[in-house]
Amino acid sequence: MEEKSCKEQLTENTDVNQDELILQQQRRIEMEISESIALVGEKESIKSLEREYSEDEVYLSKAKALGQKYSYIRRTRPDGNCFFRAFSYAYLEKLIGNKDEYEKFRELALKSKDNLVALGFPQFTVEDFHDTFMDVIDKVGEDAESSYIELHKLFNEQGCSDYVVVYLRLITSGQLRREADFYQHFIEGERTVSEFCRQEVEPMYKESDHIHIIAMSTALGTGVRVRYMDRGAGTEVTAHDFPEGAIPAVHLLYRPGHYDILYP
């Protein structure tokens, strides 16, 4: 086998370096765009979707159909954490002023730490994220009017908001591991449930799919309706409820790779 000349090796290295530089530049651009968008935005009219797609007939017709069922949309930052951030914000917002449902959820959240530790998650790590999670829940349980303002403020503080996301990722991972025999059927390839959790559920910035939604909504005993907006046939925006048959407490809009909050 012939050895490559010094010149050939240098050329190859230059090509690799060039590719890496291009990738780094793309990542920087994506990060800059992402960071210019609020973690959780203000509530806006659903009509803003129609304006967004004014020159796209397929999406425009679906945005109009969506407007028949929903009044408002709240956008979230497209950073791979949008499902968990959108869900937690929307559900906590719904709990404000709903004493019975709030107390039920708070009790479940309080016990969740011990459940995760029993599954083998490190106690120190779990406690750290659980404390912040409970702090946010407690803030929501205070005076209703100030709770809306506090919720929005907390979810737009990167550290606090990300801690909530991390904890929900842990809860989701815990549910998948707890019922591994069931969830194994949803995982493609040769990966075990534990491998899938380590690679696709627990790390930040990993996008969420059906399996994440089913596991999290089941663990929390909360119904989620996701409206799927894509280029499929027809003008309807298909709805899927998780877990199947549950009454949705939270409504989310999914467009390829991203989730936002919807308000009926």
PDB file of C-alpha atoms in Angstrom:
ATOM      1  CA  MET A   1       0.000   0.000   0.000  1.00  0.00           C
ATOM      2  CA  GLU A   2       1.487   3.350  -1.076  1.00  0.00           C
ATOM      3  CA  GLU A   3       2.079   5.991   1.541  1.00  0.00           C
ATOM      4  CA  LYS A   4       0.435   9.320   0.889  1.00  0.00           C
ATOM      5  CA  SER A   5       2.738  12.176   0.046  1.00  0.00           C
ATOM      6  CA  CYS A   6       3.184  15.054   2.431  1.00  0.00           C
ATOM      7  CA  LYS A   7       1.300  17.283  -0.002  1.00  0.00           C
ATOM      8  CA  GLU A   8      -1.669  14.884  -0.171  1.00  0.00           C
ATOM      9  CA  GLN A   9      -1.835  14.670   3.613  1.00  0.00           C
ATOM     10  CA  LEU A  10      -1.725  18.448   3.938  1.00  0.00           C
ATOM     11  CA  THR A  11      -4.517  18.777   1.360  1.00  0.00           C
ATOM     12  CA  GLU A  12      -6.659  16.256   3.256  1.00  0.00           C
ATOM     13  CA  ASN A  13      -6.025  18.038   6.557  1.00  0.00           C
ATOM     14  CA  THR A  14      -6.955  21.357   4.953  1.00  0.00           C
ATOM     15  CA  ASP A  15     -10.220  19.852   3.658  1.00  0.00           C
ATOM     16  CA  VAL A  16     -11.069  18.450   7.087  1.00  0.00           C
ATOM     17  CA  ASN A  17     -10.203  21.730   8.776  1.00  0.00           C
ATOM     18  CA  GLN A  18     -12.297  23.637   6.236  1.00  0.00           C
ATOM     19  CA  ASP A  19     -15.297  21.373   6.853  1.00  0.00           C
ATOM     20  CA  GLU A  20     -14.911  21.788  10.605  1.00  0.00           C
ATOM     21  CA  LEU A  21     -14.658  25.569  10.244  1.00  0.00           C
ATOM     22  CA  ILE A  22     -17.868  25.623   8.176  1.00  0.00           C
ATOM     23  CA  LEU A  23     -19.655  23.485  10.801  1.00  0.00           C
ATOM     24  CA  GLN A  24     -18.419  25.740  13.594  1.00  0.00           C
ATOM     25  CA  GLN A  25     -19.637  28.797  11.718  1.00  0.00           C
ATOM     26  CA  GLN A  26     -23.064  27.194  11.204  1.00  0.00           C
ATOM     27  CA  ARG A  27     -23.279  26.379  14.917  1.00  0.00           C
ATOM     28  CA  ARG A  28     -22.376  29.967  15.828  1.00  0.00           C
ATOM     29  CA  ILE A  29     -25.046  31.343  13.475  1.00  0.00           C
ATOM     30  CA  GLU A  30     -27.655  28.929  14.876  1.00  0.00           C
ATOM     31  CA  MET A  31     -26.694  29.885  18.436  1.00  0.00           C
ATOM     32  CA  GLU A  32     -26.910  33.614  17.678  1.00  0.00           C
ATOM     33  CA  ILE A  33     -30.358  33.184  16.095  1.00  0.00           C
ATOM     34  CA  SER A  34     -31.504  31.012  18.991  1.00  0.00           C
ATOM     35  CA  GLU A  35     -30.252  33.406  21.670  1.00  0.00           C
ATOM     36  CA  SER A  36     -32.077  36.325  20.054  1.00  0.00           C
ATOM     37  CA  ILE A  37     -35.389  34.527  20.736  1.00  0.00           C
ATOM     38  CA  ALA A  38     -36.863  34.542  24.258  1.00  0.00           C
ATOM     39  CA  LEU A  39     -36.856  31.199  26.079  1.00  0.00           C
ATOM     40  CA  VAL A  40     -40.619  31.670  26.399  1.00  0.00           C
ATOM     41  CA  GLY A  41     -42.293  34.507  24.514  1.00  0.00           C
ATOM     42  CA  GLU A  42     -45.359  36.624  25.181  1.00  0.00           C
ATOM     43  CA  LYS A  43     -48.832  35.397  24.291  1.00  0.00           C
ATOM     44  CA  GLU A  44     -49.741  36.487  20.770  1.00  0.00           C
ATOM     45  CA  SER A  45     -52.759  36.138  18.518  1.00  0.00           C
ATOM     46  CA  ILE A  46     -52.966  32.925  16.499  1.00  0.00           C
ATOM     47  CA  LYS A  47     -53.322  35.256  13.506  1.00  0.00           C
ATOM     48  CA  SER A  48     -49.561  35.804  13.728  1.00  0.00           C
ATOM     49  CA  LEU A  49     -49.159  32.323  12.208  1.00  0.00           C
ATOM     50  CA  GLU A  50     -51.192  33.409   9.184  1.00  0.00           C
ATOM     51  CA  ARG A  51     -48.944  36.433   8.737  1.00  0.00           C
ATOM     52  CA  GLU A  52     -45.876  34.202   9.088  1.00  0.00           C
ATOM     53  CA  TYR A  53     -47.101  31.960   6.255  1.00  0.00           C
ATOM     54  CA  SER A  54     -48.742  34.592   4.069  1.00  0.00           C
ATOM     55  CA  GLU A  55     -46.726  33.416   1.040  1.00  0.00           C
ATOM     56  CA  ASP A  56     -46.923  29.673   1.718  1.00  0.00           C
ATOM     57  CA  GLU A  57     -50.279  28.276   0.590  1.00  0.00           C
ATOM     58  CA  VAL A  58     -49.956  24.888   2.319  1.00  0.00           C
ATOM     59  CA  TYR A  59     -49.042  26.277   5.725  1.00  0.00           C
ATOM     60  CA  LEU A  60     -51.360  29.283   5.378  1.00  0.00           C
ATOM     61  CA  SER A  61     -54.419  27.050   4.915  1.00  0.00           C
ATOM     62  CA  LYS A  62     -53.376  25.026   7.976  1.00  0.00           C
ATOM     63  CA  ALA A  63     -52.768  28.166  10.041  1.00  0.00           C
ATOM     64  CA  LYS A  64     -56.306  29.322   9.182  1.00  0.00           C
ATOM     65  CA  ALA A  65     -57.729  25.928  10.190  1.00  0.00           C
ATOM     66  CA  LEU A  66     -55.807  26.137  13.466  1.00  0.00           C
ATOM     67  CA  GLY A  67     -57.342  29.573  14.049  1.00  0.00           C
ATOM     68  CA  GLN A  68     -60.773  27.940  14.186  1.00  0.00           C
ATOM     69  CA  LYS A  69     -59.753  26.011  17.329  1.00  0.00           C
ATOM     70  CA  TYR A  70     -57.169  28.220  19.058  1.00  0.00           C
ATOM     71  CA  SER A  71     -56.999  31.902  19.986  1.00  0.00           C
ATOM     72  CA  TYR A  72     -53.388  32.396  21.032  1.00  0.00           C
ATOM     73  CA  ILE A  73     -49.889  31.005  20.592  1.00  0.00           C
ATOM     74  CA  ARG A  74     -46.851  31.397  22.835  1.00  0.00           C
ATOM     75  CA  ARG A  75     -43.525  30.735  21.125  1.00  0.00           C
ATOM     76  CA  THR A  76     -40.522  29.052  22.731  1.00  0.00           C
ATOM     77  CA  ARG A  77     -36.830  29.123  21.843  1.00  0.00           C
ATOM     78  CA  PRO A  78     -35.919  26.454  19.233  1.00  0.00           C
ATOM     79  CA  ASP A  79     -33.022  24.937  21.167  1.00  0.00           C
ATOM     80  CA  GLY A  80     -33.928  21.244  21.397  1.00  0.00           C
ATOM     81  CA  ASN A  81     -35.479  21.770  24.842  1.00  0.00           C
ATOM     82  CA  CYS A  82     -38.662  23.348  23.490  1.00  0.00           C
ATOM     83  CA  PHE A  83     -40.991  20.421  24.240  1.00  0.00           C
ATOM     84  CA  PHE A  84     -40.087  20.233  27.935  1.00  0.00           C
ATOM     85  CA  ARG A  85     -40.000  24.021  28.321  1.00  0.00           C
ATOM     86  CA  ALA A  86     -43.308  24.536  26.502  1.00  0.00           C
ATOM     87  CA  PHE A  87     -45.068  21.761  28.400  1.00  0.00           C
ATOM     88  CA  SER A  88     -43.870  22.809  31.870  1.00  0.00           C
ATOM     89  CA  TYR A  89     -44.685  26.478  31.289  1.00  0.00           C
ATOM     90  CA  ALA A  90     -48.157  25.714  29.898  1.00  0.00           C
ATOM     91  CA  TYR A  91     -49.042  23.240  32.639  1.00  0.00           C
ATOM     92  CA  LEU A  92     -47.832  25.422  35.505  1.00  0.00           C
ATOM     93  CA  GLU A  93     -49.701  28.350  33.961  1.00  0.00           C
ATOM     94  CA  LYS A  94     -52.866  26.221  33.900  1.00  0.00           C
ATOM     95  CA  LEU A  95     -52.402  25.301  37.579  1.00  0.00           C
ATOM     96  CA  ILE A  96     -52.464  28.947  38.677  1.00  0.00           C
ATOM     97  CA  GLY A  97     -55.715  29.467  40.559  1.00  0.00           C
ATOM     98  CA  ASN A  98     -56.678  25.773  40.271  1.00  0.00           C
ATOM     99  CA  LYS A  99     -56.123  24.754  43.913  1.00  0.00           C
ATOM    100  CA  ASP A 100     -57.111  21.069  43.744  1.00  0.00           C
ATOM    101  CA  GLU A 101     -55.090  20.240  40.635  1.00  0.00           C
ATOM    102  CA  TYR A 102     -52.178  22.323  41.914  1.00  0.00           C
ATOM    103  CA  GLU A 103     -52.020  20.450  45.253  1.00  0.00           C
ATOM    104  CA  LYS A 104     -52.257  17.094  43.489  1.00  0.00           C
ATOM    105  CA  PHE A 105     -49.377  17.993  41.165  1.00  0.00           C
ATOM    106  CA  ARG A 106     -47.273  19.457  43.965  1.00  0.00           C
ATOM    107  CA  GLU A 107     -47.604  16.235  45.949  1.00  0.00           C
ATOM    108  CA  LEU A 108     -46.571  14.170  42.915  1.00  0.00           C
ATOM    109  CA  ALA A 109     -43.593  16.480  42.264  1.00  0.00           C
ATOM    110  CA  LEU A 110     -42.521  16.268  45.910  1.00  0.00           C
ATOM    111  CA  LYS A 111     -42.442  12.448  45.840  1.00  0.00           C
ATOM    112  CA  SER A 112     -40.730  12.252  42.453  1.00  0.00           C
ATOM    113  CA  LYS A 113     -37.249  12.812  43.933  1.00  0.00           C
ATOM    114  CA  ASP A 114     -37.365   9.658  46.064  1.00  0.00           C
ATOM    115  CA  ASN A 115     -38.733   7.686  43.108  1.00  0.00           C
ATOM    116  CA  LEU A 116     -35.781   8.742  40.947  1.00  0.00           C
ATOM    117  CA  VAL A 117     -33.237   7.965  43.658  1.00  0.00           C
ATOM    118  CA  ALA A 118     -34.853   4.521  44.098  1.00  0.00           C
ATOM    119  CA  LEU A 119     -34.298   3.939  40.367  1.00  0.00           C
ATOM    120  CA  GLY A 120     -30.583   4.549  40.791  1.00  0.00           C
ATOM    121  CA  PHE A 121     -30.204   8.253  39.910  1.00  0.00           C
ATOM    122  CA  PRO A 122     -27.517   9.965  42.062  1.00  0.00           C
ATOM    123  CA  GLN A 123     -29.204  11.585  45.078  1.00  0.00           C
ATOM    124  CA  PHE A 124     -27.022  14.707  45.109  1.00  0.00           C
ATOM    125  CA  THR A 125     -27.747  15.449  41.422  1.00  0.00           C
ATOM    126  CA  VAL A 126     -31.470  14.778  41.723  1.00  0.00           C
ATOM    127  CA  GLU A 127     -31.822  16.910  44.871  1.00  0.00           C
ATOM    128  CA  ASP A 128     -30.174  19.909  43.228  1.00  0.00           C
ATOM    129  CA  PHE A 129     -32.597  19.988  40.295  1.00  0.00           C
ATOM    130  CA  HIS A 130     -35.588  18.933  42.403  1.00  0.00           C
ATOM    131  CA  ASP A 131     -35.099  21.860  44.793  1.00  0.00           C
ATOM    132  CA  THR A 132     -35.342  24.365  41.924  1.00  0.00           C
ATOM    133  CA  PHE A 133     -38.298  22.501  40.437  1.00  0.00           C
ATOM    134  CA  MET A 134     -40.170  22.733  43.757  1.00  0.00           C
ATOM    135  CA  ASP A 135     -39.235  26.422  44.166  1.00  0.00           C
ATOM    136  CA  VAL A 136     -40.872  27.183  40.811  1.00  0.00           C
ATOM    137  CA  ILE A 137     -43.986  25.160  41.715  1.00  0.00           C
ATOM    138  CA  ASP A 138     -44.238  26.974  45.078  1.00  0.00           C
ATOM    139  CA  LYS A 139     -44.015  30.372  43.372  1.00  0.00           C
ATOM    140  CA  VAL A 140     -46.942  29.379  41.139  1.00  0.00           C
ATOM    141  CA  GLY A 141     -48.982  28.504  44.227  1.00  0.00           C
ATOM    142  CA  GLU A 142     -48.862  32.059  45.565  1.00  0.00           C
ATOM    143  CA  ASP A 143     -51.178  34.959  44.662  1.00  0.00           C
ATOM    144  CA  ALA A 144     -52.736  34.226  41.250  1.00  0.00           C
ATOM    145  CA  GLU A 145     -52.114  37.603  39.618  1.00  0.00           C
ATOM    146  CA  SER A 146     -48.441  37.834  40.603  1.00  0.00           C
ATOM    147  CA  SER A 147     -47.932  34.132  39.801  1.00  0.00           C
ATOM    148  CA  TYR A 148     -48.366  34.732  36.048  1.00  0.00           C
ATOM    149  CA  ILE A 149     -45.692  37.443  36.131  1.00  0.00           C
ATOM    150  CA  GLU A 150     -43.362  35.322  38.302  1.00  0.00           C
ATOM    151  CA  LEU A 151     -43.794  32.257  36.085  1.00  0.00           C
ATOM    152  CA  HIS A 152     -42.845  34.217  32.965  1.00  0.00           C
ATOM    153  CA  LYS A 153     -39.869  35.786  34.725  1.00  0.00           C
ATOM    154  CA  LEU A 154     -38.553  32.445  36.068  1.00  0.00           C
ATOM    155  CA  PHE A 155     -38.890  30.688  32.713  1.00  0.00           C
ATOM    156  CA  ASN A 156     -36.870  33.410  31.005  1.00  0.00           C
ATOM    157  CA  GLU A 157     -33.998  33.137  33.486  1.00  0.00           C
ATOM    158  CA  GLN A 158     -31.720  30.635  31.733  1.00  0.00           C
ATOM    159  CA  GLY A 159     -30.459  28.883  34.865  1.00  0.00           C
ATOM    160  CA  CYS A 160     -33.839  28.396  36.504  1.00  0.00           C
ATOM    161  CA  SER A 161     -35.613  27.528  33.246  1.00  0.00           C
ATOM    162  CA  ASP A 162     -32.967  24.963  32.295  1.00  0.00           C
ATOM    163  CA  TYR A 163     -33.127  23.336  35.743  1.00  0.00           C
ATOM    164  CA  VAL A 164     -36.851  22.740  35.239  1.00  0.00           C
ATOM    165  CA  VAL A 165     -36.118  21.211  31.825  1.00  0.00           C
ATOM    166  CA  VAL A 166     -33.385  18.962  33.262  1.00  0.00           C
ATOM    167  CA  TYR A 167     -35.681  17.726  36.010  1.00  0.00           C
ATOM    168  CA  LEU A 168     -38.465  16.901  33.560  1.00  0.00           C
ATOM    169  CA  ARG A 169     -35.917  15.024  31.457  1.00  0.00           C
ATOM    170  CA  LEU A 170     -35.013  12.989  34.558  1.00  0.00           C
ATOM    171  CA  ILE A 171     -38.682  12.253  35.289  1.00  0.00           C
ATOM    172  CA  THR A 172     -39.149  11.135  31.675  1.00  0.00           C
ATOM    173  CA  SER A 173     -36.054   8.947  31.839  1.00  0.00           C
ATOM    174  CA  GLY A 174     -37.282   7.467  35.114  1.00  0.00           C
ATOM    175  CA  GLN A 175     -40.626   6.529  33.578  1.00  0.00           C
ATOM    176  CA  LEU A 176     -38.938   4.910  30.574  1.00  0.00           C
ATOM    177  CA  ARG A 177     -36.631   2.877  32.814  1.00  0.00           C
ATOM    178  CA  ARG A 178     -39.456   1.918  35.178  1.00  0.00           C
ATOM    179  CA  GLU A 179     -41.509   0.410  32.347  1.00  0.00           C
ATOM    180  CA  ALA A 180     -38.621  -0.585  30.091  1.00  0.00           C
ATOM    181  CA  ASP A 181     -40.372  -3.696  28.730  1.00  0.00           C
ATOM    182  CA  PHE A 182     -43.202  -1.551  27.350  1.00  0.00           C
ATOM    183  CA  TYR A 183     -41.089   1.296  25.965  1.00  0.00           C
ATOM    184  CA  GLN A 184     -38.485  -0.974  24.379  1.00  0.00           C
ATOM    185  CA  HIS A 185     -40.922  -1.517  21.470  1.00  0.00           C
ATOM    186  CA  PHE A 186     -40.787   2.202  20.603  1.00  0.00           C
ATOM    187  CA  ILE A 187     -36.991   2.336  20.297  1.00  0.00           C
ATOM    188  CA  GLU A 188     -35.481   1.752  16.875  1.00  0.00           C
ATOM    189  CA  GLY A 189     -32.251  -0.145  16.353  1.00  0.00           C
ATOM    190  CA  GLU A 190     -30.439  -2.251  18.898  1.00  0.00           C
ATOM    191  CA  ARG A 191     -30.354   0.254  21.758  1.00  0.00           C
ATOM    192  CA  THR A 192     -31.635  -0.667  25.202  1.00  0.00           C
ATOM    193  CA  VAL A 193     -33.989   1.686  27.065  1.00  0.00           C
ATOM    194  CA  SER A 194     -31.101   2.695  29.365  1.00  0.00           C
ATOM    195  CA  GLU A 195     -28.897   3.559  26.383  1.00  0.00           C
ATOM    196  CA  PHE A 196     -31.704   5.523  24.767  1.00  0.00           C
ATOM    197  CA  CYS A 197     -32.258   7.487  27.994  1.00  0.00           C
ATOM    198  CA  ARG A 198     -28.562   8.322  28.344  1.00  0.00           C
ATOM    199  CA  GLN A 199     -28.258   9.387  24.694  1.00  0.00           C
ATOM    200  CA  GLU A 200     -31.637  10.913  23.786  1.00  0.00           C
ATOM    201  CA  VAL A 201     -33.564  11.838  26.935  1.00  0.00           C
ATOM    202  CA  GLU A 202     -31.296  13.023  29.724  1.00  0.00           C
ATOM    203  CA  PRO A 203     -28.883  15.291  27.743  1.00  0.00           C
ATOM    204  CA  MET A 204     -29.938  18.897  27.211  1.00  0.00           C
ATOM    205  CA  TYR A 205     -30.709  20.154  23.682  1.00  0.00           C
ATOM    206  CA  LYS A 206     -31.861  16.714  22.476  1.00  0.00           C
ATOM    207  CA  GLU A 207     -35.157  16.975  20.583  1.00  0.00           C
ATOM    208  CA  SER A 208     -38.248  15.128  21.805  1.00  0.00           C
ATOM    209  CA  ASP A 209     -40.393  12.600  19.984  1.00  0.00           C
ATOM    210  CA  HIS A 210     -43.526  10.555  20.736  1.00  0.00           C
ATOM    211  CA  ILE A 211     -41.724   8.331  23.220  1.00  0.00           C
ATOM    212  CA  HIS A 212     -40.649  11.316  25.346  1.00  0.00           C
ATOM    213  CA  ILE A 213     -44.187  12.743  25.355  1.00  0.00           C
ATOM    214  CA  ILE A 214     -45.859   9.435  26.230  1.00  0.00           C
ATOM    215  CA  ALA A 215     -43.431   8.762  29.081  1.00  0.00           C
ATOM    216  CA  MET A 216     -43.536  12.245  30.571  1.00  0.00           C
ATOM    217  CA  SER A 217     -47.310  12.693  30.364  1.00  0.00           C
ATOM    218  CA  THR A 218     -47.804   9.228  31.900  1.00  0.00           C
ATOM    219  CA  ALA A 219     -45.351   9.937  34.725  1.00  0.00           C
ATOM    220  CA  LEU A 220     -47.095  13.211  35.578  1.00  0.00           C
ATOM    221  CA  GLY A 221     -50.639  11.956  34.987  1.00  0.00           C
ATOM    222  CA  THR A 222     -51.263  14.891  32.655  1.00  0.00           C
ATOM    223  CA  GLY A 223     -52.866  14.866  29.209  1.00  0.00           C
ATOM    224  CA  VAL A 224     -51.136  16.638  26.311  1.00  0.00           C
ATOM    225  CA  ARG A 225     -52.628  17.354  22.890  1.00  0.00           C
ATOM    226  CA  VAL A 226     -50.065  17.970  20.153  1.00  0.00           C
ATOM    227  CA  ARG A 227     -51.177  19.532  16.866  1.00  0.00           C
ATOM    228  CA  TYR A 228     -48.894  18.460  14.015  1.00  0.00           C
ATOM    229  CA  MET A 229     -48.438  21.103  11.328  1.00  0.00           C
ATOM    230  CA  ASP A 230     -46.571  19.859   8.265  1.00  0.00           C
ATOM    231  CA  ARG A 231     -46.871  19.594   4.483  1.00  0.00           C
ATOM    232  CA  GLY A 232     -49.141  16.558   4.605  1.00  0.00           C
ATOM    233  CA  ALA A 233     -52.308  16.426   2.499  1.00  0.00           C
ATOM    234  CA  GLY A 234     -55.406  18.393   3.532  1.00  0.00           C
ATOM    235  CA  THR A 235     -55.864  21.565   5.530  1.00  0.00           C
ATOM    236  CA  GLU A 236     -56.361  20.014   8.977  1.00  0.00           C
ATOM    237  CA  VAL A 237     -53.641  20.181  11.621  1.00  0.00           C
ATOM    238  CA  THR A 238     -53.672  16.608  12.952  1.00  0.00           C
ATOM    239  CA  ALA A 239     -54.127  16.173  16.707  1.00  0.00           C
ATOM    240  CA  HIS A 240     -52.594  13.431  18.850  1.00  0.00           C
ATOM    241  CA  ASP A 241     -53.423  13.033  22.545  1.00  0.00           C
ATOM    242  CA  PHE A 242     -50.864  11.673  25.025  1.00  0.00           C
ATOM    243  CA  PRO A 243     -51.376   9.371  26.837  1.00  0.00           C
ATOM    244  CA  GLU A 244     -54.018   7.973  24.509  1.00  0.00           C
ATOM    245  CA  GLY A 245     -57.545   8.791  25.669  1.00  0.00           C
ATOM    246  CA  ALA A 246     -56.463  11.393  28.249  1.00  0.00           C
ATOM    247  CA  ILE A 247     -58.217  14.764  28.529  1.00  0.00           C
ATOM    248  CA  PRO A 248     -55.590  17.315  27.426  1.00  0.00           C
ATOM    249  CA  ALA A 249     -54.527  19.860  30.028  1.00  0.00           C
ATOM    250  CA  VAL A 250     -51.870  21.293  27.704  1.00  0.00           C
ATOM    251  CA  HIS A 251     -52.043  22.024  23.970  1.00  0.00           C
ATOM    252  CA  LEU A 252     -48.857  22.271  21.904  1.00  0.00           C
ATOM    253  CA  LEU A 253     -48.167  23.048  18.256  1.00  0.00           C
ATOM    254  CA  TYR A 254     -45.510  20.926  16.562  1.00  0.00           C
ATOM    255  CA  ARG A 255     -43.785  22.076  13.413  1.00  0.00           C
ATOM    256  CA  PRO A 256     -40.852  19.956  12.204  1.00  0.00           C
ATOM    257  CA  GLY A 257     -38.301  20.037  15.022  1.00  0.00           C
ATOM    258  CA  HIS A 258     -40.123  22.540  17.242  1.00  0.00           C
ATOM    259  CA  TYR A 259     -42.928  22.932  19.823  1.00  0.00           C
ATOM    260  CA  ASP A 260     -44.887  26.062  20.823  1.00  0.00           C
ATOM    261  CA  ILE A 261     -47.803  26.522  23.238  1.00  0.00           C
ATOM    262  CA  LEU A 262     -51.400  26.821  21.999  1.00  0.00           C
ATOM    263  CA  TYR A 263     -54.398  28.275  23.833  1.00  0.00           C
ATOM    264  CA  PRO A 264     -57.909  27.029  22.900  1.00  0.00           C
TER     265      PRO A 264
END
